[in-house]
Coordinates of C-alpha atoms in Angstrom, one line a residue:
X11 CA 13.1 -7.2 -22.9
X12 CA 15.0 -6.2 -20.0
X13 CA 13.9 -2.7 -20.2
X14 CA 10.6 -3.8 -20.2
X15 CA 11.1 -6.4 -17.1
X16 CA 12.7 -3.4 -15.2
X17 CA 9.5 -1.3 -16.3
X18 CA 7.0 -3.7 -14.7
X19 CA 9.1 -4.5 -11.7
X20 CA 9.0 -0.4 -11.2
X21 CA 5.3 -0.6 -11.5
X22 CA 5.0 -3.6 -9.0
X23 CA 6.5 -1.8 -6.7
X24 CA 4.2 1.1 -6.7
X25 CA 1.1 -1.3 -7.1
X26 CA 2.3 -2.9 -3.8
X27 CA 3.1 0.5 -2.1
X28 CA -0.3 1.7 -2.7
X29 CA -1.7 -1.2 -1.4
X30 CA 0.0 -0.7 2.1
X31 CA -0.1 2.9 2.2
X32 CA -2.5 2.9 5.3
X33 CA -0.8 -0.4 6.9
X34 CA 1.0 0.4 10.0
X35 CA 3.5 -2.1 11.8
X36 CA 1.5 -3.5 13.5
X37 CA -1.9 -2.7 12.4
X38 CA -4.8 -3.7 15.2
X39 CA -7.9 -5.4 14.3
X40 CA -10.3 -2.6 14.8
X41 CA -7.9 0.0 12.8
X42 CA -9.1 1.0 10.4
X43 CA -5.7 1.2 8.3
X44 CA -6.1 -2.8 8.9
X45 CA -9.2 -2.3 6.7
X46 CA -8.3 -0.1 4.3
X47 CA -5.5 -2.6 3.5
X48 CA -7.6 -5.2 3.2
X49 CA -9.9 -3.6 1.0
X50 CA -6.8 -2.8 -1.7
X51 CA -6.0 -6.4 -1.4
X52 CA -9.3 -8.0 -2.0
X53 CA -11.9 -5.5 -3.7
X54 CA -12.5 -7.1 -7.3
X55 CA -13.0 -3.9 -9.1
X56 CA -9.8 -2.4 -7.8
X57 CA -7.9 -5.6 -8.5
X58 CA -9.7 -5.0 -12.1
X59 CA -9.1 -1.5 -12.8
X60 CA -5.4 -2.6 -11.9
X61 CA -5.5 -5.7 -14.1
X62 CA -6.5 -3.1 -17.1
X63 CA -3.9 -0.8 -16.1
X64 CA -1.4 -3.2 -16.7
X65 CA -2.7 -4.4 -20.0
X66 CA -2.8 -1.4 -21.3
X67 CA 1.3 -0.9 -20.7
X68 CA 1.5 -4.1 -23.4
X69 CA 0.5 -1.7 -26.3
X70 CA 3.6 0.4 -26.0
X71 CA 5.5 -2.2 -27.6
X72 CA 3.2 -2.8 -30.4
X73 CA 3.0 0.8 -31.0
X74 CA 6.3 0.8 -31.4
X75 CA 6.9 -2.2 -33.7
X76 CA 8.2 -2.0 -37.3
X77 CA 5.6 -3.6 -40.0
X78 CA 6.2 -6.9 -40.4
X79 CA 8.3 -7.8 -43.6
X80 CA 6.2 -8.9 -46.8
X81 CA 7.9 -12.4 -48.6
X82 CA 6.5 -12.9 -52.4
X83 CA 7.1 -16.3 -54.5
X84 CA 6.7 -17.1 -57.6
X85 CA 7.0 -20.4 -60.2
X86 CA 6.7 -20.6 -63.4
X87 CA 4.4 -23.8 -64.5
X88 CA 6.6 -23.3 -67.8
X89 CA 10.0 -22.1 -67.4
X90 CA 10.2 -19.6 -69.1
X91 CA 13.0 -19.0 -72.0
X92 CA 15.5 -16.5 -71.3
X93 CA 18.8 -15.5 -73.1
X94 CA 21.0 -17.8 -70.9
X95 CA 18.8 -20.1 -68.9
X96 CA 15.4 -20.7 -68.2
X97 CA 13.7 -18.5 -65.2
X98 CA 12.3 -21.3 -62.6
X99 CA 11.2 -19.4 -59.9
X100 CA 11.0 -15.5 -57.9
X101 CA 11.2 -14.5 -54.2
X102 CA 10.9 -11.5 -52.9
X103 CA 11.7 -9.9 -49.6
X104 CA 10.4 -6.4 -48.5
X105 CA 10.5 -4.4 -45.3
X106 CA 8.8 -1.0 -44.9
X107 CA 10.0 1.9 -42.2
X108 CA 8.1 4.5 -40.9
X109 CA 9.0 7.9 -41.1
X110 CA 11.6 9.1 -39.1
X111 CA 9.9 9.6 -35.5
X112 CA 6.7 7.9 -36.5
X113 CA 7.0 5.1 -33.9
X114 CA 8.3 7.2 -31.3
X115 CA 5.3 9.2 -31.5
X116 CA 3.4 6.1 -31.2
X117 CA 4.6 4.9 -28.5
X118 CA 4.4 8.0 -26.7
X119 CA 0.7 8.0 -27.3
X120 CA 0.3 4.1 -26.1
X121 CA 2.5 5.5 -23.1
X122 CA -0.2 8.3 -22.0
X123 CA -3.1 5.8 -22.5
X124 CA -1.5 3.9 -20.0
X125 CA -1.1 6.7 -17.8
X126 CA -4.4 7.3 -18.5
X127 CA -5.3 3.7 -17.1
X128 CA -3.1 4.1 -14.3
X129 CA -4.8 7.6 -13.0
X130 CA -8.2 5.5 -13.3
X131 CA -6.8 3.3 -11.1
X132 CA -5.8 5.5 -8.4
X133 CA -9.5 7.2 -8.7
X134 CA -10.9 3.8 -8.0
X135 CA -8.4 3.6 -5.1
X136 CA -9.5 6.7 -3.7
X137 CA -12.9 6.0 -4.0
X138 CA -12.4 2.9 -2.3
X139 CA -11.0 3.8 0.9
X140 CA -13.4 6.8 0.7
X141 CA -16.4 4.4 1.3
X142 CA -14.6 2.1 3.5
X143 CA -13.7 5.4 5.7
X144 CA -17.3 6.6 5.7
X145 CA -18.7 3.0 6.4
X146 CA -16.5 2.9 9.6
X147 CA -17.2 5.8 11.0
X148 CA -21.1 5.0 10.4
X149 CA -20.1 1.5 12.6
X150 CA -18.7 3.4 15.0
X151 CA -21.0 5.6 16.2
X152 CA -24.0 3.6 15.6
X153 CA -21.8 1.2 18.1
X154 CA -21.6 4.3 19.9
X155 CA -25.4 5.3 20.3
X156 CA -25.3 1.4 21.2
X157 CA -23.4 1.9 24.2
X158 CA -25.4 5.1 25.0
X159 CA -28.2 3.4 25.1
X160 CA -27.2 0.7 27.6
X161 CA -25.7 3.7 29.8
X162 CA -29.1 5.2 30.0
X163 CA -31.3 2.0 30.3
X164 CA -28.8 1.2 33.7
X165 CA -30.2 4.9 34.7
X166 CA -33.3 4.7 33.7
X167 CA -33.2 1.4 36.3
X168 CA -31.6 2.9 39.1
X169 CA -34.4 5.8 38.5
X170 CA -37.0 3.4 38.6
X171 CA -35.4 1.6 42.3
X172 CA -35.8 5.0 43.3
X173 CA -39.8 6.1 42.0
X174 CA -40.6 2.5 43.7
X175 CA -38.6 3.3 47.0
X176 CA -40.9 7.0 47.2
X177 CA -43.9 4.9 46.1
X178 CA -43.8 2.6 49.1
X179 CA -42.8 5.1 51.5
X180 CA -45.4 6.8 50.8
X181 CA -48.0 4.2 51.1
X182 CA -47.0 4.1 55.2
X183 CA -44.3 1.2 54.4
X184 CA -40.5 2.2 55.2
X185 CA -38.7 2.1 52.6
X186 CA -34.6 3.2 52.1
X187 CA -34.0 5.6 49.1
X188 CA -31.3 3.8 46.8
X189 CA -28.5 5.9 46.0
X190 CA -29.0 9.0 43.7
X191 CA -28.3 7.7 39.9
X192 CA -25.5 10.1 38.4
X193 CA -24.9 10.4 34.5
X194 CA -21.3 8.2 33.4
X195 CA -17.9 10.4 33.2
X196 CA -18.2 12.2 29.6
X197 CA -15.6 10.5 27.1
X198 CA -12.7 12.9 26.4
X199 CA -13.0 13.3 22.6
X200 CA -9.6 15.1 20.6
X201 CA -10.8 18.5 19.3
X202 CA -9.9 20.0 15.7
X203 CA -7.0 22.4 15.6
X204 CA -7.6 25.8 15.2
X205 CA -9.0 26.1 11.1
X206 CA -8.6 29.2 8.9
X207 CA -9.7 27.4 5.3
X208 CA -9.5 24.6 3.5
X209 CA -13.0 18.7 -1.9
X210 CA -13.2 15.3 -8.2
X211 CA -17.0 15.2 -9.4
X212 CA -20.3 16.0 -8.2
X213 CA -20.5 18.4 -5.0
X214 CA -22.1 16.3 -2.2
X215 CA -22.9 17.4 0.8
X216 CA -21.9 14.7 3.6
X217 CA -24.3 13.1 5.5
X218 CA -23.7 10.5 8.1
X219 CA -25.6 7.4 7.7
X220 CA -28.6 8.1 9.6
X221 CA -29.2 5.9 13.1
X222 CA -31.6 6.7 15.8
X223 CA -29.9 9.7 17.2
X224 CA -31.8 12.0 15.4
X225 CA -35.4 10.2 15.5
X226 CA -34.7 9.7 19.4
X227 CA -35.7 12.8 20.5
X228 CA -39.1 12.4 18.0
X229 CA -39.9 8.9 19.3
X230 CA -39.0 9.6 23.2
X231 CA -40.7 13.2 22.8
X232 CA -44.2 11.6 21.7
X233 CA -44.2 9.1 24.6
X234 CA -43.0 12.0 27.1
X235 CA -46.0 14.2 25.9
X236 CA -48.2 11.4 27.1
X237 CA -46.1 11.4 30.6
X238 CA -46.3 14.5 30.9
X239 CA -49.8 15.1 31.3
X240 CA -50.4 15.4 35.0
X241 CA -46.6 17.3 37.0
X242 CA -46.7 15.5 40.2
X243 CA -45.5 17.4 43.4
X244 CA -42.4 16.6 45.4
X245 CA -44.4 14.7 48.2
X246 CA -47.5 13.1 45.5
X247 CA -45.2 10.2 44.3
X248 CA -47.4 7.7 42.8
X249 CA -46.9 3.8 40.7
X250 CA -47.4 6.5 37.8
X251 CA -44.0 7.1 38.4
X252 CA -42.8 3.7 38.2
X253 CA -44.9 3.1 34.9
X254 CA -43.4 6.1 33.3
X255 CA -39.8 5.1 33.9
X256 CA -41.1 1.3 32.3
X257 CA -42.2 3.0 29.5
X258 CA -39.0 4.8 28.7
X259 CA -37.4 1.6 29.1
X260 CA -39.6 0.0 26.6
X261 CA -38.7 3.0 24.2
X262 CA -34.9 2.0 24.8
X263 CA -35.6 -1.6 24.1
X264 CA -36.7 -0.7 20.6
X265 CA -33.8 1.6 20.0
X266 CA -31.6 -1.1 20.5
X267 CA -32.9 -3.2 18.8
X268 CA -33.7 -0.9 15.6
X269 CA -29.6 -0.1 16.3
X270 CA -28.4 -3.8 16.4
X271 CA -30.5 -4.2 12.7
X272 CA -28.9 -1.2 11.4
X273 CA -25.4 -2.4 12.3
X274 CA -26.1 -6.0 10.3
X275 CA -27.1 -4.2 7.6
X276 CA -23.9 -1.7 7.8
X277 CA -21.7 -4.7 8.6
X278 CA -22.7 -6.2 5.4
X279 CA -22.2 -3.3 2.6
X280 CA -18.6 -2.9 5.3
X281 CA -17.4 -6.3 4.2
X282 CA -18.7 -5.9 0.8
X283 CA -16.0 -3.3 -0.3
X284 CA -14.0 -6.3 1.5
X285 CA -14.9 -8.6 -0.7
X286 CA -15.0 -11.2 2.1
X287 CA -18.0 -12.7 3.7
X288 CA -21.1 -10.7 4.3
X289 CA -21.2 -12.0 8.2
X290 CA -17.9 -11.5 9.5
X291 CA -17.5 -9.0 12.4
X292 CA -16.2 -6.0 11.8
X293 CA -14.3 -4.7 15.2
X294 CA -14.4 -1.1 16.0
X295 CA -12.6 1.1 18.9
X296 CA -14.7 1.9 21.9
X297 CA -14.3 5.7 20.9
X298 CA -12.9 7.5 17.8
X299 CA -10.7 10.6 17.6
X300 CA -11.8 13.7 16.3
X301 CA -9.1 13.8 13.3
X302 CA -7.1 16.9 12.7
X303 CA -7.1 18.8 9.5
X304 CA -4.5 21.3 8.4
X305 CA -6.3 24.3 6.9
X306 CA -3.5 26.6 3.8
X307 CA -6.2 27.2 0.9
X308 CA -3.2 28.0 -1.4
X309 CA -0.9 24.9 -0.6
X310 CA -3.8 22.2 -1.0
X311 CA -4.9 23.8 -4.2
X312 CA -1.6 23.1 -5.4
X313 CA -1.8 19.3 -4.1
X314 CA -5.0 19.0 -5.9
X315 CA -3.5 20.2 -8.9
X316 CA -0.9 17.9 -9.0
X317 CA -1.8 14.9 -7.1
X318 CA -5.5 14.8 -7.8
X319 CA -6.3 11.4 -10.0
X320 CA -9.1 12.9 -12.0
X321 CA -7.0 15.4 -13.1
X322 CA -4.0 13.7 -14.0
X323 CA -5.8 11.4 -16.3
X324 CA -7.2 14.3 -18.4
X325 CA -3.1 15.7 -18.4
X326 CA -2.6 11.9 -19.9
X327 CA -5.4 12.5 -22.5
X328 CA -4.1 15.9 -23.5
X329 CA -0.8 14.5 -23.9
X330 CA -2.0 11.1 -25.9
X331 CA -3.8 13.0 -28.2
X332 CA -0.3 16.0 -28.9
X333 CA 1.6 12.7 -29.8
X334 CA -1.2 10.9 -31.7
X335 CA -1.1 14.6 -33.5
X336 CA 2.6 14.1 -34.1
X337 CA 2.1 10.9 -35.4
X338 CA -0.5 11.9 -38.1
X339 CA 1.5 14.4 -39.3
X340 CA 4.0 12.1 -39.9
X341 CA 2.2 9.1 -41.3
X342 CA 1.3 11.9 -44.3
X343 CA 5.2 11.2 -45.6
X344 CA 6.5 8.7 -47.2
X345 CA 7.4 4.8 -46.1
X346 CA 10.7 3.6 -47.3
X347 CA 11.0 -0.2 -48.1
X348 CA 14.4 -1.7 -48.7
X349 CA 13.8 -5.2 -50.3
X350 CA 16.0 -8.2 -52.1
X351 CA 14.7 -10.4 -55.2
X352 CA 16.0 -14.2 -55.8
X353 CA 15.3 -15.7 -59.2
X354 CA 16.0 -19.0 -59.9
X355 CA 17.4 -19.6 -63.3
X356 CA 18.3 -22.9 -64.6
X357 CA 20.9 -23.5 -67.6
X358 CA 19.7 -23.6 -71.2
X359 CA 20.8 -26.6 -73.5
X360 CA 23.4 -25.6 -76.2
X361 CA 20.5 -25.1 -79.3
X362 CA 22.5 -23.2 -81.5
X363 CA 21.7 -20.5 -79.9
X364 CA 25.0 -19.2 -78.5
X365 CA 25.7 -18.7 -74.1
X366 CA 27.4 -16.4 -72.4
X367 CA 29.4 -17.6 -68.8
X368 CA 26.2 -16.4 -67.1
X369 CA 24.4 -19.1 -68.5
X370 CA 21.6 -20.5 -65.4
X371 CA 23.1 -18.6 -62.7
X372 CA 20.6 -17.4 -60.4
X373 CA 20.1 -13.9 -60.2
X374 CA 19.5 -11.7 -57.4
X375 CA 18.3 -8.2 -57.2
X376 CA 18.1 -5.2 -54.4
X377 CA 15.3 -3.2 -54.3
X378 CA 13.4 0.2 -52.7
X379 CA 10.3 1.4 -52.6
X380 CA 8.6 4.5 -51.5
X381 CA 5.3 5.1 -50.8
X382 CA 3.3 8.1 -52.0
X383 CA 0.7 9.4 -49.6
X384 CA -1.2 11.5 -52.4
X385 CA -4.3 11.4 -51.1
X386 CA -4.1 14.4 -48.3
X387 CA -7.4 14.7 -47.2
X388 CA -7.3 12.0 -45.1
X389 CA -4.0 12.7 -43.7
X390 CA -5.3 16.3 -43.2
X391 CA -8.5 15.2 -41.3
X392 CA -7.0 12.8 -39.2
X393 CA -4.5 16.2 -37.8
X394 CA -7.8 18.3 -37.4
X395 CA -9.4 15.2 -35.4
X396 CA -6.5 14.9 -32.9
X397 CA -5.9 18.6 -32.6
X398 CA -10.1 19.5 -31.7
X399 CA -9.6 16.1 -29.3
X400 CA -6.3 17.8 -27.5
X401 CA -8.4 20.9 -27.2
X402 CA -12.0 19.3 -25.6
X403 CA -9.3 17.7 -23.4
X404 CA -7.8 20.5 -21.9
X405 CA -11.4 22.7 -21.6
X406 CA -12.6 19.1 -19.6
X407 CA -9.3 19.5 -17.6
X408 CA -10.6 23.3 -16.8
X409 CA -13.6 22.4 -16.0
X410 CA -13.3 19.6 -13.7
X411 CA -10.0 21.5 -12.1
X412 CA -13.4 24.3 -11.2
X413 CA -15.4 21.6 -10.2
X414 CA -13.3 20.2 -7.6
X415 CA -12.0 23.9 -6.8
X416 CA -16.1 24.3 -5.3
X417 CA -16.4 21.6 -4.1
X418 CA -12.8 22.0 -2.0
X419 CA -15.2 25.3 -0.9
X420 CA -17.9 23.2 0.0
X421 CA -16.4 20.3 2.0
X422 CA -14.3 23.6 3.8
X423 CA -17.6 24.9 5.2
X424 CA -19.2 21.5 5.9
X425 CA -16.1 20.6 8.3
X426 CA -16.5 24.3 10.1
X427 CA -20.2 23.7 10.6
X428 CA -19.0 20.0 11.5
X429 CA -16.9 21.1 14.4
X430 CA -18.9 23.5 15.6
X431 CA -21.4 21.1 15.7
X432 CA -18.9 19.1 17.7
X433 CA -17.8 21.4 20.3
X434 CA -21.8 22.7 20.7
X435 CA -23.1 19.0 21.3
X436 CA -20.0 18.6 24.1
X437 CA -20.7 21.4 25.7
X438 CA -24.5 20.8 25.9
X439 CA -23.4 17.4 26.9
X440 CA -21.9 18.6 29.9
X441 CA -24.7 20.6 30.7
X442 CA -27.6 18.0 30.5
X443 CA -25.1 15.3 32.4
X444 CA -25.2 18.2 34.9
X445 CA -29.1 18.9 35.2
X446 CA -29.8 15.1 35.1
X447 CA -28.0 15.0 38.5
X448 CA -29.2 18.1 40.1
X449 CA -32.8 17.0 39.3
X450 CA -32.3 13.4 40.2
X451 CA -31.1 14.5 43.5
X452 CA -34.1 17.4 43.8
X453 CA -36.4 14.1 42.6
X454 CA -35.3 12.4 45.6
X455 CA -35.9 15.1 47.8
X456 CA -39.4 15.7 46.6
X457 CA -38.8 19.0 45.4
X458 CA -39.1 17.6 41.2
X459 CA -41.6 16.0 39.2
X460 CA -40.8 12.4 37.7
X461 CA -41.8 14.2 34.1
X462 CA -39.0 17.0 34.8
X463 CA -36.4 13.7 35.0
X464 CA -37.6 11.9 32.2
X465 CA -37.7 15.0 29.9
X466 CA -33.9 16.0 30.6
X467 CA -32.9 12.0 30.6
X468 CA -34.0 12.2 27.0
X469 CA -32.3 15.5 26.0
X470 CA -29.1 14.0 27.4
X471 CA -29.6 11.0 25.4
X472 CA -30.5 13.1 22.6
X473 CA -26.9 15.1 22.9
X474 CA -24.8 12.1 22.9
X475 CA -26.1 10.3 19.7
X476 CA -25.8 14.3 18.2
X477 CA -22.3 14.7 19.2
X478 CA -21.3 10.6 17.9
X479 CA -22.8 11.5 14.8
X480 CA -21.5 15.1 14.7
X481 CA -17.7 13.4 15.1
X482 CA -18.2 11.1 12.2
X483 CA -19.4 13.6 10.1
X484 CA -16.4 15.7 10.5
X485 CA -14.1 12.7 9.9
X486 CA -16.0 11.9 6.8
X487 CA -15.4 15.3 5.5
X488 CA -11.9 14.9 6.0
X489 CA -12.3 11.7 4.1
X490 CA -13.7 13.6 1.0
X491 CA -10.9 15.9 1.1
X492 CA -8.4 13.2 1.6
X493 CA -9.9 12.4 -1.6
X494 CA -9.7 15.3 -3.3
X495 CA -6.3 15.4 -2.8
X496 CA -5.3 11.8 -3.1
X497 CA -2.7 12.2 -0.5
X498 CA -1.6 9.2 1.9
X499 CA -3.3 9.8 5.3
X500 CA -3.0 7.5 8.6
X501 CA -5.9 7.6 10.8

């Protein structure tokens, strides 16, 4: 019993590591190792894959019991006659023992099924903070294209001061141009580390959860195509102007509010993996960090290999199945059985018959038995069972080691096209930021059309919900190799 309390407090102690492995100090509210612990706290199927896990480590100790002992009585409803005395009564006590090394190899098999309910469990885990990684990156950067949004509606308004200022000067009225609009700083994002190479289940190819970046360009293109019918001249300013700028604002209006629905409904599958109320807020940073990702092919494989869930708890089945193998073979020898008989004998009246000194003492008996397991068939065909079982073990080990050895290949290229896509989108960033303000400024000197502005106001707006979304598909990648290797990782 003491062994066993020691057992379970070792295994508490893990259970309660694992659940703060991504807790910090002093974890903030928007971080999202705060989340990640809340999820291992509260999510109901991780809290029952855990519950299992632990059920299944009270079958070693029935595998390993001895049969309970067999107790026979008897009475005689006539006492039966016997030299000296008269047999009343028979009990008899019997207690059968395994081969030797039979219930060790049972309880080395109930000890790999447990394993084998453990791994499960740190899948689930894994899986788990997986989805609650992806979800907050989604939040983030449809947050993000939020605040992008905003930023360009205040230009889009300072652009329209300024199409109404050229409007009424040109109608004979003075009128002062409002200062040139200029595009907001750029955020500084972290850039990846240099990478030379670096995913258990289905390959999947990551894609961010989709939020108006890449529509923008479709919906703002269509209503631009219709602005840009007629290029005005520097001096031919016009309340056409004006409209046009209203009508991008418009566009913007419905963007944000198509956003704000899309962050309710991402909000709500969030707190979900919670397990907590479907409306409570969810608080994100302002900005998030382009995470780093060491790149050695040959040192992660060996991670994967040993630290990777799905394939530990095939190990655990190989290894139930060699000692439920060892067991068989011994459960085709013999039991032993050491036993004791009672018999109650009262004493026989003097009948002429002549007593000895043992005359109604009771008598009492030791006994053994052995069984005899002559029936081999079954014996043999429970050995062939466990040893074809061992072996579709190990070729599943082989196969899911190759499955998550591609898809390790596929995630590797998917975070290389990711942060190209990353550096590309904040370099064409810069650029459009750059043109927006040279042909603002040639706008306001007549030597631009109003279409020209418009058109480059919705490539810039264009780059920046590419380059949010390019940033959380990177990190989500990571995630999925995070995964793969089931390695503790602090964002």
């Amino acid at each position: 019993m003491k062994k066993k309390n020691n057992y379970m407090k070792y295994i508490g102690v893990w259970f309660f590591a694992l659940v703060a492995i991504h807790s910090t100090a002093a974890a903030q509210s928007d971080s999202l190792s705060h989340y990640l612990e809340l999820a291992a706290r509260h999510n109901q199927l991780l809290q029952s894959d855990f519950t299992t896990y632990k059920a299944s480590l009270e079958k070693i100790p029935q595998a390993g019991a001895y049969p309970d002992p067999q107790l026979e009585m008897g009475f005689f409803l006539k006492p039966m006659e016997i030299i000296d005395g008269k047999q009343v009564a028979d009990f008899k006590l019997m207690q059968m023992f395994p081969w030797f090394g039979t219930r060790k190899a049972a309880r080395n098999e109930a000890t790999e099924m447990s394993r084998m309910a453990y791994q499960k469990f740190r899948e689930t885990r894994d899986k788990l903070f997986f989805e609650v990684k992806s979800q907050w990156y989604a939040l983030t950067t449809m947050h993000r294209n939020l605040r992008n949004i905003q930023e360009n509606k205040a230009l889009l308004t300072t652009l329209k001061e300024l199409a109404t200022s050229r409007f009424s000067a040109s109608g004979g009225k003075t009128a002062t141009t409002p200062a040139v609009p200029s595009t907001p700083a750029p955020s500084t994002q972290q850039t990846a580390s240099a990478m030379a190479g670096m995913g258990g289940g289905t390959t999947t190819s990551i894609q961010p959860q989709q939020t108006t970046g890449s529509g923008m360009g479709a919906s703002m293109g269509s209503g631009g195509s219709g602005m840009g019918g007629s290029a005005m001249g520097g001096s031919s300013s016009g309340m056409s102007d004006v409209l046009r700028v209203q009508l991008e604002l418009n566009e913007l209006d419905n963007e944000q509010q198509m956003v704000l629905t899309q962050i309710t409904a991402a909000q709500a599958k969030f707190n979900a993996l919670l397990n907590r109320e479907l409306s409570t807020p969810v608080s994100v940073p302002e900005e998030v960090e382009q995470l780093i990702f060491p790149f050695d092919d040959e040192a992660i494989m060996e991670t994967i290999i040993r630290q990777n869930p799905m394939l530990a708890m095939l190990a655990a089945e190989s290894d139930a199945y060699k000692a439920k193998l060892s067991m068989d073979k011994k459960m085709g020898l013999p039991m032993l059985g050491i036993g004791l008989q009672y018999s109650v004998i009262s004493k026989r009246m003097d009948m002429g018959i002549p007593t000895t000194q043992m005359n109604g003492m009771d008598m009492v008996m030791p006994m053994v038995s052995v069984t005899i397991p002559l029936y081999r068939k079954k014996y043999t065909a429970l050995q062939n069972e466990s040893r074809l079982m061992k072996q579709a073990a190990d070729e599943k080990y082989a196969n899911t080691l190759n499955t998550i050895a591609s898809e390790y290949v596929t995630a590797k290229q998917q975070l290389l096209d990711a942060a190209r896509k990353v550096t590309l989108y904040q370099q064409q960033r810069k650029l459009a930021e750059t043109t927006y303000d040279l042909a603002v400024k040639e706008f306001a000197s007549g030597q631009n059309s109003m279409t020209n502005v418009l058109d480059i106001q919705r490539q810039l707006l264009d780059y920046e919900f590419k380059q949010s979304e390019s940033i959380a598909t990177y990190n989500t990648v990571i995630a999925m190799l995070n995964t793969l290797i089931s390695e503790p990782q602090t964002d």
